[in-house]
Every structure is written in structure tokens, then in C-alpha cells.
PDB file of C-alpha atoms in Angstrom:
ATOM      1  CA  UNK A   4      36.683 -20.683  -8.086  1.00 62.00           C
ATOM      2  CA  UNK A   5      36.028 -22.205  -4.662  1.00 63.00           C
ATOM      3  CA  UNK A   6      38.505 -25.096  -5.231  1.00 67.00           C
ATOM      4  CA  UNK A   7      39.731 -24.526  -1.438  1.00 68.00           C
ATOM      5  CA  UNK A   8      36.231 -25.627  -0.448  1.00 66.00           C
ATOM      6  CA  UNK A   9      35.673 -29.594  -0.240  1.00 73.00           C
ATOM      7  CA  UNK A  10      33.646 -30.523  -3.060  1.00 71.00           C
ATOM      8  CA  UNK A  11      30.403 -31.371  -0.512  1.00 71.00           C
ATOM      9  CA  UNK A  12      30.259 -27.692   0.874  1.00 68.00           C
ATOM     10  CA  UNK A  13      30.600 -25.828  -2.680  1.00 70.00           C
ATOM     11  CA  UNK A  14      27.108 -25.544  -3.786  1.00 70.00           C
ATOM     12  CA  UNK A  15      26.024 -24.207  -0.555  1.00 69.00           C
ATOM     13  CA  UNK A  16      28.685 -21.617  -0.452  1.00 73.00           C
ATOM     14  CA  UNK A  17      28.006 -20.432  -3.856  1.00 76.00           C
ATOM     15  CA  UNK A  18      24.344 -20.257  -3.221  1.00 78.00           C
ATOM     16  CA  UNK A  19      24.860 -18.412   0.016  1.00 82.00           C
ATOM     17  CA  UNK A  20      27.077 -15.498  -1.830  1.00 85.00           C
ATOM     18  CA  UNK A  21      23.991 -15.564  -4.683  1.00 86.00           C
ATOM     19  CA  UNK A  22      21.648 -14.878  -1.506  1.00 86.00           C
ATOM     20  CA  UNK A  23      23.946 -12.315  -0.036  1.00 90.00           C
ATOM     21  CA  UNK A  24      24.120 -10.700  -3.270  1.00 92.00           C
ATOM     22  CA  UNK A  25      20.274 -10.757  -3.951  1.00 90.00           C
ATOM     23  CA  UNK A  26      19.762  -9.060  -0.425  1.00 91.00           C
ATOM     24  CA  UNK A  27      22.272  -6.459  -0.839  1.00 93.00           C
ATOM     25  CA  UNK A  28      20.601  -5.468  -4.350  1.00 93.00           C
ATOM     26  CA  UNK A  29      17.105  -5.495  -2.881  1.00 92.00           C
ATOM     27  CA  UNK A  30      18.546  -2.951   0.043  1.00 93.00           C
ATOM     28  CA  UNK A  31      19.736  -0.907  -2.748  1.00 93.00           C
ATOM     29  CA  UNK A  32      16.192  -0.641  -4.655  1.00 92.00           C
ATOM     30  CA  UNK A  33      14.838   0.018  -1.215  1.00 90.00           C
ATOM     31  CA  UNK A  34      17.051   2.743  -0.495  1.00 91.00           C
ATOM     32  CA  UNK A  35      16.209   4.424  -4.172  1.00 90.00           C
ATOM     33  CA  UNK A  36      12.390   3.671  -3.853  1.00 85.00           C
ATOM     34  CA  UNK A  37      12.720   5.632  -0.549  1.00 84.00           C
ATOM     35  CA  UNK A  38      14.881   8.339  -1.757  1.00 87.00           C
ATOM     36  CA  UNK A  39      12.283   8.837  -5.050  1.00 84.00           C
ATOM     37  CA  UNK A  40       9.532   9.012  -2.469  1.00 81.00           C
ATOM     38  CA  UNK A  41      11.008  11.620  -0.627  1.00 81.00           C
ATOM     39  CA  UNK A  42      12.144  13.505  -3.853  1.00 83.00           C
ATOM     40  CA  UNK A  43       8.683  13.470  -5.055  1.00 81.00           C
ATOM     41  CA  UNK A  44       7.176  14.461  -1.727  1.00 78.00           C
ATOM     42  CA  UNK A  45       9.283  17.525  -1.308  1.00 80.00           C
ATOM     43  CA  UNK A  46       8.797  18.401  -4.707  1.00 79.00           C
ATOM     44  CA  UNK A  47       5.170  18.378  -4.227  1.00 71.00           C
ATOM     45  CA  UNK A  48       4.333  16.202  -7.560  1.00 66.00           C
ATOM     46  CA  UNK A  49       1.534  14.329  -5.590  1.00 70.00           C
ATOM     47  CA  UNK A  50      -0.001  14.362  -2.286  1.00 75.00           C
ATOM     48  CA  UNK A  51       1.867  12.951   0.767  1.00 74.00           C
ATOM     49  CA  UNK A  52      -0.707  10.482   1.494  1.00 76.00           C
ATOM     50  CA  UNK A  53      -0.623   8.907  -1.924  1.00 77.00           C
ATOM     51  CA  UNK A  54       3.379   8.520  -2.355  1.00 78.00           C
ATOM     52  CA  UNK A  55       3.751   7.185   1.352  1.00 78.00           C
ATOM     53  CA  UNK A  56       0.808   4.421   0.271  1.00 81.00           C
ATOM     54  CA  UNK A  57       2.621   3.801  -3.322  1.00 82.00           C
ATOM     55  CA  UNK A  58       5.939   3.664  -1.556  1.00 82.00           C
ATOM     56  CA  UNK A  59       4.919   1.346   0.923  1.00 84.00           C
ATOM     57  CA  UNK A  60       3.176  -1.049  -1.282  1.00 86.00           C
ATOM     58  CA  UNK A  61       6.608  -0.984  -3.346  1.00 88.00           C
ATOM     59  CA  UNK A  62       8.772  -2.070  -0.517  1.00 86.00           C
ATOM     60  CA  UNK A  63       6.219  -4.715   1.118  1.00 88.00           C
ATOM     61  CA  UNK A  64       6.504  -6.145  -2.839  1.00 89.00           C
ATOM     62  CA  UNK A  65       9.957  -5.822  -3.038  1.00 91.00           C
ATOM     63  CA  UNK A  66      10.361  -7.705   0.696  1.00 90.00           C
ATOM     64  CA  UNK A  67       8.432 -10.382  -0.494  1.00 86.00           C
ATOM     65  CA  UNK A  68       9.875 -10.818  -3.804  1.00 87.00           C
ATOM     66  CA  UNK A  69      13.483 -10.879  -2.590  1.00 89.00           C
ATOM     67  CA  UNK A  70      12.527 -13.265   0.517  1.00 87.00           C
ATOM     68  CA  UNK A  71      10.859 -15.940  -2.146  1.00 82.00           C
ATOM     69  CA  UNK A  72      14.054 -15.518  -4.333  1.00 83.00           C
ATOM     70  CA  UNK A  73      16.450 -16.238  -1.645  1.00 85.00           C
ATOM     71  CA  UNK A  74      14.515 -18.831  -0.740  1.00 82.00           C
ATOM     72  CA  UNK A  75      14.380 -20.400  -4.122  1.00 79.00           C
ATOM     73  CA  UNK A  76      18.242 -19.443  -4.288  1.00 79.00           C
ATOM     74  CA  UNK A  77      19.087 -21.857  -1.189  1.00 77.00           C
ATOM     75  CA  UNK A  78      16.808 -24.530  -1.982  1.00 75.00           C
ATOM     76  CA  UNK A  79      14.248 -24.068   0.171  1.00 74.00           C
ATOM     77  CA  UNK A  80      11.561 -22.967  -2.650  1.00 69.00           C
ATOM     78  CA  UNK A  81      11.894 -25.310  -5.449  1.00 69.00           C
ATOM     79  CA  UNK A  82       9.438 -24.379  -7.780  1.00 71.00           C
ATOM     80  CA  UNK A  83       9.381 -20.881  -7.267  1.00 67.00           C
ATOM     81  CA  UNK A  84       7.374 -19.404 -10.417  1.00 70.00           C
ATOM     82  CA  UNK A  85       4.776 -22.329 -10.210  1.00 77.00           C
ATOM     83  CA  UNK A  86       3.822 -21.080  -6.460  1.00 74.00           C
ATOM     84  CA  UNK A  87       4.119 -17.179  -7.667  1.00 75.00           C
ATOM     85  CA  UNK A  88       1.912 -17.960 -10.991  1.00 80.00           C
ATOM     86  CA  UNK A  89      -0.797 -19.891  -8.280  1.00 84.00           C
ATOM     87  CA  UNK A  90      -0.788 -16.718  -5.849  1.00 82.00           C
ATOM     88  CA  UNK A  91      -1.316 -14.589  -8.686  1.00 83.00           C
ATOM     89  CA  UNK A  92      -3.985 -16.649 -10.323  1.00 84.00           C
ATOM     90  CA  UNK A  93      -5.487 -16.440  -6.583  1.00 84.00           C
ATOM     91  CA  UNK A  94      -5.125 -13.143  -6.089  1.00 81.00           C
ATOM     92  CA  UNK A  95      -6.806 -12.060  -9.291  1.00 77.00           C
ATOM     93  CA  UNK A  96      -9.500 -14.621  -8.548  1.00 74.00           C
ATOM     94  CA  UNK A  97      -9.868 -12.897  -4.988  1.00 74.00           C
ATOM     95  CA  UNK A  98     -10.111  -9.687  -6.914  1.00 65.00           C
ATOM     96  CA  UNK A  99     -13.151 -10.429  -9.035  1.00 67.00           C
ATOM     97  CA  UNK A 100     -14.641 -11.956  -6.347  1.00 62.00           C
ATOM     98  CA  UNK A 101     -14.640  -9.034  -4.151  1.00 65.00           C
ATOM     99  CA  UNK A 102     -14.487  -6.265  -6.717  1.00 69.00           C
ATOM    100  CA  UNK A 103     -15.913  -3.832  -3.984  1.00 69.00           C
ATOM    101  CA  UNK A 104     -12.458  -3.796  -2.168  1.00 71.00           C
ATOM    102  CA  UNK A 105     -10.674  -2.895  -5.525  1.00 72.00           C
ATOM    103  CA  UNK A 106     -13.549  -0.328  -6.251  1.00 79.00           C
ATOM    104  CA  UNK A 107     -12.966   1.035  -2.736  1.00 77.00           C
ATOM    105  CA  UNK A 108      -9.203   1.061  -2.874  1.00 79.00           C
ATOM    106  CA  UNK A 109      -9.383   3.178  -6.174  1.00 84.00           C
ATOM    107  CA  UNK A 110     -12.304   5.485  -4.638  1.00 86.00           C
ATOM    108  CA  UNK A 111     -10.009   6.179  -1.957  1.00 86.00           C
ATOM    109  CA  UNK A 112      -7.414   7.137  -4.410  1.00 86.00           C
ATOM    110  CA  UNK A 113      -9.481   9.481  -6.045  1.00 87.00           C
ATOM    111  CA  UNK A 114     -10.826  11.102  -2.567  1.00 87.00           C
ATOM    112  CA  UNK A 115      -7.224  11.563  -1.637  1.00 84.00           C
ATOM    113  CA  UNK A 116      -6.035  13.343  -4.654  1.00 84.00           C
ATOM    114  CA  UNK A 117      -9.636  15.346  -5.358  1.00 85.00           C
ATOM    115  CA  UNK A 118     -10.144  16.111  -1.812  1.00 86.00           C
ATOM    116  CA  UNK A 119     -14.085  16.535  -2.196  1.00 89.00           C
ATOM    117  CA  UNK A 120     -13.813  16.452   1.706  1.00 90.00           C
ATOM    118  CA  UNK A 121     -10.949  16.482   4.437  1.00 87.00           C
ATOM    119  CA  UNK A 122     -10.538  15.122   8.192  1.00 88.00           C
ATOM    120  CA  UNK A 123     -12.239  17.633  10.246  1.00 89.00           C
ATOM    121  CA  UNK A 124     -15.110  18.265   8.047  1.00 91.00           C
ATOM    122  CA  UNK A 125     -18.760  17.541   8.607  1.00 93.00           C
ATOM    123  CA  UNK A 126     -20.367  15.673   5.616  1.00 94.00           C
ATOM    124  CA  UNK A 127     -23.968  14.141   4.785  1.00 93.00           C
ATOM    125  CA  UNK A 128     -24.887  11.588   2.212  1.00 91.00           C
ATOM    126  CA  UNK A 129     -28.090  12.898   0.204  1.00 87.00           C
ATOM    127  CA  UNK A 130     -30.933  11.346   0.584  1.00 85.00           C
ATOM    128  CA  UNK A 131     -29.308   8.390   2.909  1.00 85.00           C
ATOM    129  CA  UNK A 132     -29.387   8.383   6.818  1.00 87.00           C
ATOM    130  CA  UNK A 133     -25.304   8.555   6.674  1.00 90.00           C
ATOM    131  CA  UNK A 134     -23.464  11.723   7.858  1.00 92.00           C
ATOM    132  CA  UNK A 135     -21.128  12.983  10.634  1.00 94.00           C
ATOM    133  CA  UNK A 136     -17.645  14.675  11.004  1.00 94.00           C
ATOM    134  CA  UNK A 137     -14.952  13.017   9.072  1.00 93.00           C
ATOM    135  CA  UNK A 138     -12.112  11.335  11.358  1.00 93.00           C
ATOM    136  CA  UNK A 139     -10.186   9.185   9.239  1.00 90.00           C
ATOM    137  CA  UNK A 140      -9.986   8.241   5.995  1.00 89.00           C
ATOM    138  CA  UNK A 141      -8.507   4.796   4.996  1.00 86.00           C
ATOM    139  CA  UNK A 142      -8.146   2.639   1.940  1.00 83.00           C
ATOM    140  CA  UNK A 143     -11.474   1.080   2.696  1.00 83.00           C
ATOM    141  CA  UNK A 144     -13.455   3.189   4.727  1.00 88.00           C
ATOM    142  CA  UNK A 145     -14.084   6.582   5.731  1.00 92.00           C
ATOM    143  CA  UNK A 146     -14.979   6.612   9.478  1.00 94.00           C
ATOM    144  CA  UNK A 147     -17.345   9.460  10.335  1.00 95.00           C
ATOM    145  CA  UNK A 148     -18.322  10.663  14.164  1.00 95.00           C
ATOM    146  CA  UNK A 149     -22.075  10.601  14.303  1.00 92.00           C
ATOM    147  CA  UNK A 150     -24.060  13.066  16.118  1.00 90.00           C
ATOM    148  CA  UNK A 151     -24.823  10.625  18.919  1.00 91.00           C
ATOM    149  CA  UNK A 152     -21.043  10.247  19.286  1.00 90.00           C
ATOM    150  CA  UNK A 153     -20.844   7.056  17.818  1.00 93.00           C
ATOM    151  CA  UNK A 154     -18.451   5.734  14.812  1.00 94.00           C
ATOM    152  CA  UNK A 155     -19.993   5.200  11.583  1.00 94.00           C
ATOM    153  CA  UNK A 156     -17.167   3.320   9.104  1.00 94.00           C
ATOM    154  CA  UNK A 157     -18.697   4.083   5.183  1.00 92.00           C
ATOM    155  CA  UNK A 158     -17.366   2.587   2.289  1.00 89.00           C
ATOM    156  CA  UNK A 159     -15.215   4.863  -0.171  1.00 89.00           C
ATOM    157  CA  UNK A 160     -17.306   4.021  -3.027  1.00 86.00           C
ATOM    158  CA  UNK A 161     -20.532   5.321  -1.258  1.00 86.00           C
ATOM    159  CA  UNK A 162     -19.274   9.033  -2.146  1.00 88.00           C
ATOM    160  CA  UNK A 163     -19.071   8.682  -5.637  1.00 85.00           C
ATOM    161  CA  UNK A 164     -22.634   6.934  -5.927  1.00 83.00           C
ATOM    162  CA  UNK A 165     -24.403   9.934  -3.947  1.00 84.00           C
ATOM    163  CA  UNK A 166     -24.415  13.480  -3.703  1.00 88.00           C
ATOM    164  CA  UNK A 167     -22.197  14.256  -0.622  1.00 88.00           C
ATOM    165  CA  UNK A 168     -23.029  18.125   1.456  1.00 90.00           C
ATOM    166  CA  UNK A 169     -19.695  18.982   2.719  1.00 90.00           C
ATOM    167  CA  UNK A 170     -19.527  21.593   5.706  1.00 89.00           C
ATOM    168  CA  UNK A 171     -15.819  22.830   6.107  1.00 85.00           C
ATOM    169  CA  UNK A 172     -14.458  21.868   9.337  1.00 77.00           C
ATOM    170  CA  UNK A 173     -13.189  24.562  12.003  1.00 69.00           C
ATOM    171  CA  UNK A 174      -9.841  23.301  12.528  1.00 59.00           C
ATOM    172  CA  UNK A 175      -8.474  21.409   9.355  1.00 54.00           C
ATOM    173  CA  UNK A 176      -6.212  18.672   9.899  1.00 51.00           C
ATOM    174  CA  UNK A 177      -3.877  16.904   7.473  1.00 56.00           C
ATOM    175  CA  UNK A 178      -3.382  13.337   6.697  1.00 56.00           C
ATOM    176  CA  UNK A 179       0.336  13.981   6.531  1.00 53.00           C
TER     177      UNK A 179
END
């Protein structure tokens, strides 16, 4: 097919064309993820913040997969599947070793879906000296501004282990 190319250049040229095709395919999938996320957000199927987090995670995974496949295609990563299975194994071992991170992540998802409290509310964990005005909720912690103006970061799984008192805030802030 590429007879007009010198024999020594042909494999590199074919690998380059293949890498370009992989990148174009990844861009098409990226646009599809973005459009699907916007569609679901407009239709109010799921909370917007959940869609954004899932969309961002999918786009990051797509980017990493694309880079790894392109690097393998052009010959930089020779044993991609050995590397990939090692990384997955290390990731699984890491999750088992620090199970609280997974627990906090799942609890964050539950907090965002069921919204027992929101940014702007004042909360207090029963039986603990933990409480204040909610100023931020992220994937691992909820940040509270205490009465003495300090900021306390509480792991999100704590809200599922104890009863929580909530006083709705005067001013509602939406995480969107």
C-alpha cells in the first residue's frame, strides 16, 4: 500500500497513521461523553455535581487510555498489558490498604444524592464536639467553619456513623 515509501520508513509511517486514528477516535468518544453529560444534566436525571464528577473521571480515564495505547502503537511501551495489569493490581491493593478513602468516596456520592445537608447549613454531629457551618463538600471531606472561625475538615463517612443535627442556612449555596 505504501510502496512509494522507503522500506525503513514504512513501519514508522503506518504506526504514525494508526496513532493518529486512535487520537481521532478518542476525540470522538470525548465529545460523546461531554454531550451525554450535558444531556443528562439538562434533563435533571441526576444531580449536576454527580454528573460532573463522573464525566471528569471518564474523561481522565479516556485520556490515560489514549496516551498508553498511542505510546504502545509507536513502540515506546512494549509491554502495555503487563504494565496495565500491574497498575490495576497496585490500585486494587491500594484501595484495600486504605479502605477509608473508598468509604469516604461512596459516602460523598450518597451525600450529594440524598443531600442531608448542603453548603450554607449549620450542622453538629451528635455526641461529638464536631460542628459548624458547611462551607465545602469534596470527595473525601466536608469543611465546616466553626464558631471560633477555624475550619474543620470532617471525613464524609463520619456522617453515616453518627446522628447529625441540621439547621438550614439562611442563604442557600448550590454546588452547581
